[in-house]
Short mmCIF file of C-alpha atoms in Angstrom, two decimals:
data_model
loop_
_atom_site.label_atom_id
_atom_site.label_comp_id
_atom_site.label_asym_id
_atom_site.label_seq_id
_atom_site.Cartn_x
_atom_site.Cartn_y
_atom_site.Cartn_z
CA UNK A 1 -37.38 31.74 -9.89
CA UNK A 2 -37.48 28.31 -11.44
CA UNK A 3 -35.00 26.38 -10.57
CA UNK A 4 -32.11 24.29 -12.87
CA UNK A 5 -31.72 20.65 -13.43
CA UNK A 6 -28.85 19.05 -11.18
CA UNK A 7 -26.30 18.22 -13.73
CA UNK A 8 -26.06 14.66 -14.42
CA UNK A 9 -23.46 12.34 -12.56
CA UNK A 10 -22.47 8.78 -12.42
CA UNK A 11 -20.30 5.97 -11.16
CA UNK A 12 -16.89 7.65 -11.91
CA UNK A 13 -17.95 11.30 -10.73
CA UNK A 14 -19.05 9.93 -7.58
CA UNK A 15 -16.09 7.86 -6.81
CA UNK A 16 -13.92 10.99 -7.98
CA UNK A 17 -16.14 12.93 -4.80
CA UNK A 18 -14.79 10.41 -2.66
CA UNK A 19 -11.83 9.94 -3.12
CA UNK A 20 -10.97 13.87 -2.58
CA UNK A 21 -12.88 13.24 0.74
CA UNK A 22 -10.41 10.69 1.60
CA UNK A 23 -7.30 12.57 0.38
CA UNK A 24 -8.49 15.70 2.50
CA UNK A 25 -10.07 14.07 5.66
CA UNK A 26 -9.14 10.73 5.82
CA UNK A 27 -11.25 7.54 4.48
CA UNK A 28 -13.50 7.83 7.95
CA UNK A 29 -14.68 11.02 6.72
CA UNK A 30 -16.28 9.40 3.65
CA UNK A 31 -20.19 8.52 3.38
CA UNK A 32 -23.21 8.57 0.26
CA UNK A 33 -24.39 11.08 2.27
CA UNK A 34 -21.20 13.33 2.58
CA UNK A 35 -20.39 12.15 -1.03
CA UNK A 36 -23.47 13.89 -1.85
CA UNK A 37 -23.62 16.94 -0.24
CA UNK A 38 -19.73 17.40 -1.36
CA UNK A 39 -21.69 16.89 -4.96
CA UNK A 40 -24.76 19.08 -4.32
CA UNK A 41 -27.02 16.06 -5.02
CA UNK A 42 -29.63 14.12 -3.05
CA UNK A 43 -28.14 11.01 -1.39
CA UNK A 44 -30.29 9.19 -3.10
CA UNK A 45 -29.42 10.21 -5.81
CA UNK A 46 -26.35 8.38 -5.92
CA UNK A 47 -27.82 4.98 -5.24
CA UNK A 48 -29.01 4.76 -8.75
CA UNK A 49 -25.48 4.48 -9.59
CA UNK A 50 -23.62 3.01 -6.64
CA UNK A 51 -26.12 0.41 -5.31
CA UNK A 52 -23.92 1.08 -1.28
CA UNK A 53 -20.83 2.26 0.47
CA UNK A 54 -19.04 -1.27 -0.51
CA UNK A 55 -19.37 -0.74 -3.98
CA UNK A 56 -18.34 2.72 -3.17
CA UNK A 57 -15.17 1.32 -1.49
CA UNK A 58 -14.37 -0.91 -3.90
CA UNK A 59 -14.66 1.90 -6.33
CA UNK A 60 -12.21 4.19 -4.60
CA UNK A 61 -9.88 1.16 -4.39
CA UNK A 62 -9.16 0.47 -7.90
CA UNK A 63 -9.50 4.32 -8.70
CA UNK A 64 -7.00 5.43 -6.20
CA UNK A 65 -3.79 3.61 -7.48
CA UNK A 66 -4.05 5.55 -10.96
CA UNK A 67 -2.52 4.21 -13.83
CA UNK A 68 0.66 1.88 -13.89
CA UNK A 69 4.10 3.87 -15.36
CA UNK A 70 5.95 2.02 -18.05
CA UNK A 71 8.45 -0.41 -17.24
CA UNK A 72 11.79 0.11 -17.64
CA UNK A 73 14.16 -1.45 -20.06
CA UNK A 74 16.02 -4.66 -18.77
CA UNK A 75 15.65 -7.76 -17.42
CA UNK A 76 12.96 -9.37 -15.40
CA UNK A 77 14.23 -8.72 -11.72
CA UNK A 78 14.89 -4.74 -12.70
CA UNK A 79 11.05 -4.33 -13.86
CA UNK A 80 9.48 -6.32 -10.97
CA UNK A 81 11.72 -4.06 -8.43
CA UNK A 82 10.46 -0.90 -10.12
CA UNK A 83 7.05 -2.43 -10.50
CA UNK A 84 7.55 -3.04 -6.34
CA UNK A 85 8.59 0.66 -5.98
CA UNK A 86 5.67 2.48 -8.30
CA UNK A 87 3.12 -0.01 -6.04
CA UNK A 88 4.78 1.67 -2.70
CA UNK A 89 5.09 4.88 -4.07
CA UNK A 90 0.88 4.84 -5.28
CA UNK A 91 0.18 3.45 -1.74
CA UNK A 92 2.33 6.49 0.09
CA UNK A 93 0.51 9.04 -2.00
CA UNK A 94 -3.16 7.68 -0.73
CA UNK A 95 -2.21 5.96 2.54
CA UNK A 96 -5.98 5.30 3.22
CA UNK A 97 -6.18 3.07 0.40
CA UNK A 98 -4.68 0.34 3.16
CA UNK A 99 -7.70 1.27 5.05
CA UNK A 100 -10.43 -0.50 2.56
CA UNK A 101 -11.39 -3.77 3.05
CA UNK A 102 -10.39 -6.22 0.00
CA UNK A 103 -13.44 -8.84 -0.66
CA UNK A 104 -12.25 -10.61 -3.43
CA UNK A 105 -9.12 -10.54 -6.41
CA UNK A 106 -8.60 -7.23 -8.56
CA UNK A 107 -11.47 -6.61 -11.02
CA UNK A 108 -11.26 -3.49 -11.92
CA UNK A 109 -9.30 -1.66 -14.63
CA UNK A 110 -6.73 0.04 -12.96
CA UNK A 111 -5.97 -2.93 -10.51
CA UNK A 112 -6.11 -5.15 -13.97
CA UNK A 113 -3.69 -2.74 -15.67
CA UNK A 114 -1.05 -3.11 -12.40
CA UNK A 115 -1.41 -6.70 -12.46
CA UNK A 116 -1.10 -6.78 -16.48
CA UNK A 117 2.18 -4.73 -16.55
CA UNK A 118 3.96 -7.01 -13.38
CA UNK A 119 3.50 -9.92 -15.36
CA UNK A 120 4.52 -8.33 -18.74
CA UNK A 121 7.83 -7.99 -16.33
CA UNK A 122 8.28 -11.64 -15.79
CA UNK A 123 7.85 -12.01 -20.01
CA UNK A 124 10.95 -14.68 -21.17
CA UNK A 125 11.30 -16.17 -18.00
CA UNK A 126 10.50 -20.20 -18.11
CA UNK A 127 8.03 -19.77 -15.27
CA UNK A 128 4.44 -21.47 -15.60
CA UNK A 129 1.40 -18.92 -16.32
CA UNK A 130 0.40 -20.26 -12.18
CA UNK A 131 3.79 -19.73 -11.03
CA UNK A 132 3.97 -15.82 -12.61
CA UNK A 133 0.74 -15.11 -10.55
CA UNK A 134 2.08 -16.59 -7.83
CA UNK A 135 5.16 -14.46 -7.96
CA UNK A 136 3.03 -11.39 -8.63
CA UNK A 137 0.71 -11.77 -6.03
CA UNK A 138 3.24 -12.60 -3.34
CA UNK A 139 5.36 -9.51 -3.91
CA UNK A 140 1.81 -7.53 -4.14
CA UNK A 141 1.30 -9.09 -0.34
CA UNK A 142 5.08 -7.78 0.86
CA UNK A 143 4.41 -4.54 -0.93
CA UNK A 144 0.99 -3.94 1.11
CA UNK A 145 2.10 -5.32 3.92
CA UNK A 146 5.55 -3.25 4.45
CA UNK A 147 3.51 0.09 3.20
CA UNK A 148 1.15 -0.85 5.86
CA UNK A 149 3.63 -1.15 8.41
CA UNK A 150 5.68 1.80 7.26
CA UNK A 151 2.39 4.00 7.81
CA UNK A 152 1.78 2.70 11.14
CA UNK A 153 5.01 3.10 12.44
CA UNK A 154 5.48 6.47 10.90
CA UNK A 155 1.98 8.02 12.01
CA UNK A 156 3.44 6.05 16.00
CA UNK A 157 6.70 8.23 15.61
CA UNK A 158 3.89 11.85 14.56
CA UNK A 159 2.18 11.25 17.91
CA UNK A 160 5.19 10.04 20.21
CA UNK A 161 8.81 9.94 18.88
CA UNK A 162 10.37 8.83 22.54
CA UNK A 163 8.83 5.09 21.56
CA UNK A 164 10.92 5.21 18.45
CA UNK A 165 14.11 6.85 19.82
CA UNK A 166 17.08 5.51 21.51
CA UNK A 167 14.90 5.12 24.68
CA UNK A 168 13.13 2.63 23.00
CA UNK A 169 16.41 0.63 22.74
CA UNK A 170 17.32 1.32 26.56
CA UNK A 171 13.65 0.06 27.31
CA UNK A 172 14.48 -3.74 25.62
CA UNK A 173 17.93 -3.82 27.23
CA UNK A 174 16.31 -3.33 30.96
CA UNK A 175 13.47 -5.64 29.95
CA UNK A 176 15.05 -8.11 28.21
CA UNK A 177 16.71 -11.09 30.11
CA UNK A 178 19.82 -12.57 27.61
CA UNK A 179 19.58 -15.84 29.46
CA UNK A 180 15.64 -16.10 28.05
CA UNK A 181 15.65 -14.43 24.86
CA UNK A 182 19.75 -14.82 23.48
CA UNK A 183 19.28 -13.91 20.10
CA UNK A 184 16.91 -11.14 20.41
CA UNK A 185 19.12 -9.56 23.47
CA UNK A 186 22.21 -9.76 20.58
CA UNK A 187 20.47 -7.49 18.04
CA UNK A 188 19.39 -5.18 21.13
CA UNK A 189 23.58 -5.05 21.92
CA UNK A 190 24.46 -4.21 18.21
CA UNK A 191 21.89 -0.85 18.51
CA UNK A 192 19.49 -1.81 15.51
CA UNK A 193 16.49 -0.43 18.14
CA UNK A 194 18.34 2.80 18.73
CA UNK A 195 16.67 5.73 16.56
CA UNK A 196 16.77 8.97 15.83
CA UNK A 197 14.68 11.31 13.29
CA UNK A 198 17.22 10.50 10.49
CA UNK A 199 17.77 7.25 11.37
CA UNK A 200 14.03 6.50 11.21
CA UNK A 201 13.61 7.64 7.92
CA UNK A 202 16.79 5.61 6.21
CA UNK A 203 15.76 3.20 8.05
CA UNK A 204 12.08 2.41 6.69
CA UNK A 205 13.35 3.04 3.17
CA UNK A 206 16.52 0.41 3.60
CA UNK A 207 13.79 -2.02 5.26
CA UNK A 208 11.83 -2.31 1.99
CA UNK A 209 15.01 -2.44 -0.48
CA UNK A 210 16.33 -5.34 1.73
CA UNK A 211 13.18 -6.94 1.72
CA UNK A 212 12.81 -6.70 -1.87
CA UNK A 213 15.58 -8.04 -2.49
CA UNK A 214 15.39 -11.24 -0.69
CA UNK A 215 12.14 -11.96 -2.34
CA UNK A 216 13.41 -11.19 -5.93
CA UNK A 217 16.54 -13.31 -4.65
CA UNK A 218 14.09 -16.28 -4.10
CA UNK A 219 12.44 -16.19 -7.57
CA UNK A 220 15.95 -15.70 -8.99
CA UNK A 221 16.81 -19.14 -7.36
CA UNK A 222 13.45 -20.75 -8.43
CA UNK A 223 13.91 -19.66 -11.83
CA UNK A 224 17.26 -20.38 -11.69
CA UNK A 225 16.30 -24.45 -10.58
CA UNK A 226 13.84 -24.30 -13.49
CA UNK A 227 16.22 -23.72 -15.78
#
């Protein structure tokens, strides 16, 4: 029996292949090869689109955040928190996305598109054009950053939850000499390290909201000097 003509593929099909590898097995898990065996295709096949797994990567990285949601009515600071929040929550749904390595500044379309609509967000403010990517790419660097550390901590408290638990606040308080470390043996006192389950989880959340807004504080107070 003769056999069919593989159906034809490119770029976006192949990145497509990958990224459900990553969302199923983790970003490890992701190859040309397996990419193409996942496809039914030669692997090298796929090099006459995707020249190597770095183009690949980069690829899945401006794929995976999707498209930005529309800003919200109001003023600047409400539509660069919720721009914050739809970055975290895109992040959460693909942790893996952390995992890539970033070579250079966002070229593709959908990273484009997130950077276009957090600077539509600082529209009417009497920042410089240098200043607004400034902003934007700071907050983009707490955003990462605090997902990243969110993931890590909550994939620590999967494997062993005694680290994150109120042990790990007896732990400092035998380890800790007040005489040495003063201020750091105060916040030990007042409990912060004591966690439970909930606790953990209010915790992480109120972490970022605080965080957020000390850094839209700060632009508040630049803008705020500018004007």
């Amino acid at each position: 029996m003769k056999r069919g003509r593989k159906p034809t593929i490119d770029a976006a099909d192949i990145t497509r292949a990958a990224i459900a590898i990553a969302d199923a097995e983790g970003l490890a898990a992701v190859s040309m090869a397996r990419v193409a065996q996942e496809m039914g295709n030669a692997t090298m096949a796929l090099y006459r689109h995707v020249k190597n797994k770095d183009e690949l990567l980069a690829l899945m990285w401006d794929e995976a955040m999707e498209d930005p949601p529309p800003l919200p009515d109001g003023e600047w600071r409400e539509k660069l928190g919720f721009w914050a929040k739809a970055v975290l929550a895109a992040i959460r749904r693909r942790p893996w996305f952390l995992q890539i390595p970033i070579s250079g500044p966002p070229s593709g379309p959908r990273n484009l598109a997130w950077l276009e609509s957090a600077l539509t967000a600082l529209d009417g403010t009497p920042l410089e054009p240098g200043e607004k990517i400034g902003v934007v790419m700071g907050l983009s660097t707490f955003v990462q950053g605090e997902a990243r550390l969110v993931g890590t901590l909550a994939q620590g408290f999967e494997e062993d939850p005694d680290q994150f638990n109120h042990q790990y606040g007896q732990v400092l308080r035998e380890i800790v000499d007040p005489r040495k470390m003063p201020a750091l043996a105060k916040i030990i006192a007042a409990g912060v390290f004591d966690y439970d389950d909930v606790r953990q989880a209010e915790d992480l959340g109120a972490d970022f909201d605080f965080g957020l807004h000390l850094f839209l504080e700060g632009v508040a107070a630049h803008i705020g000097g500018r004007t």
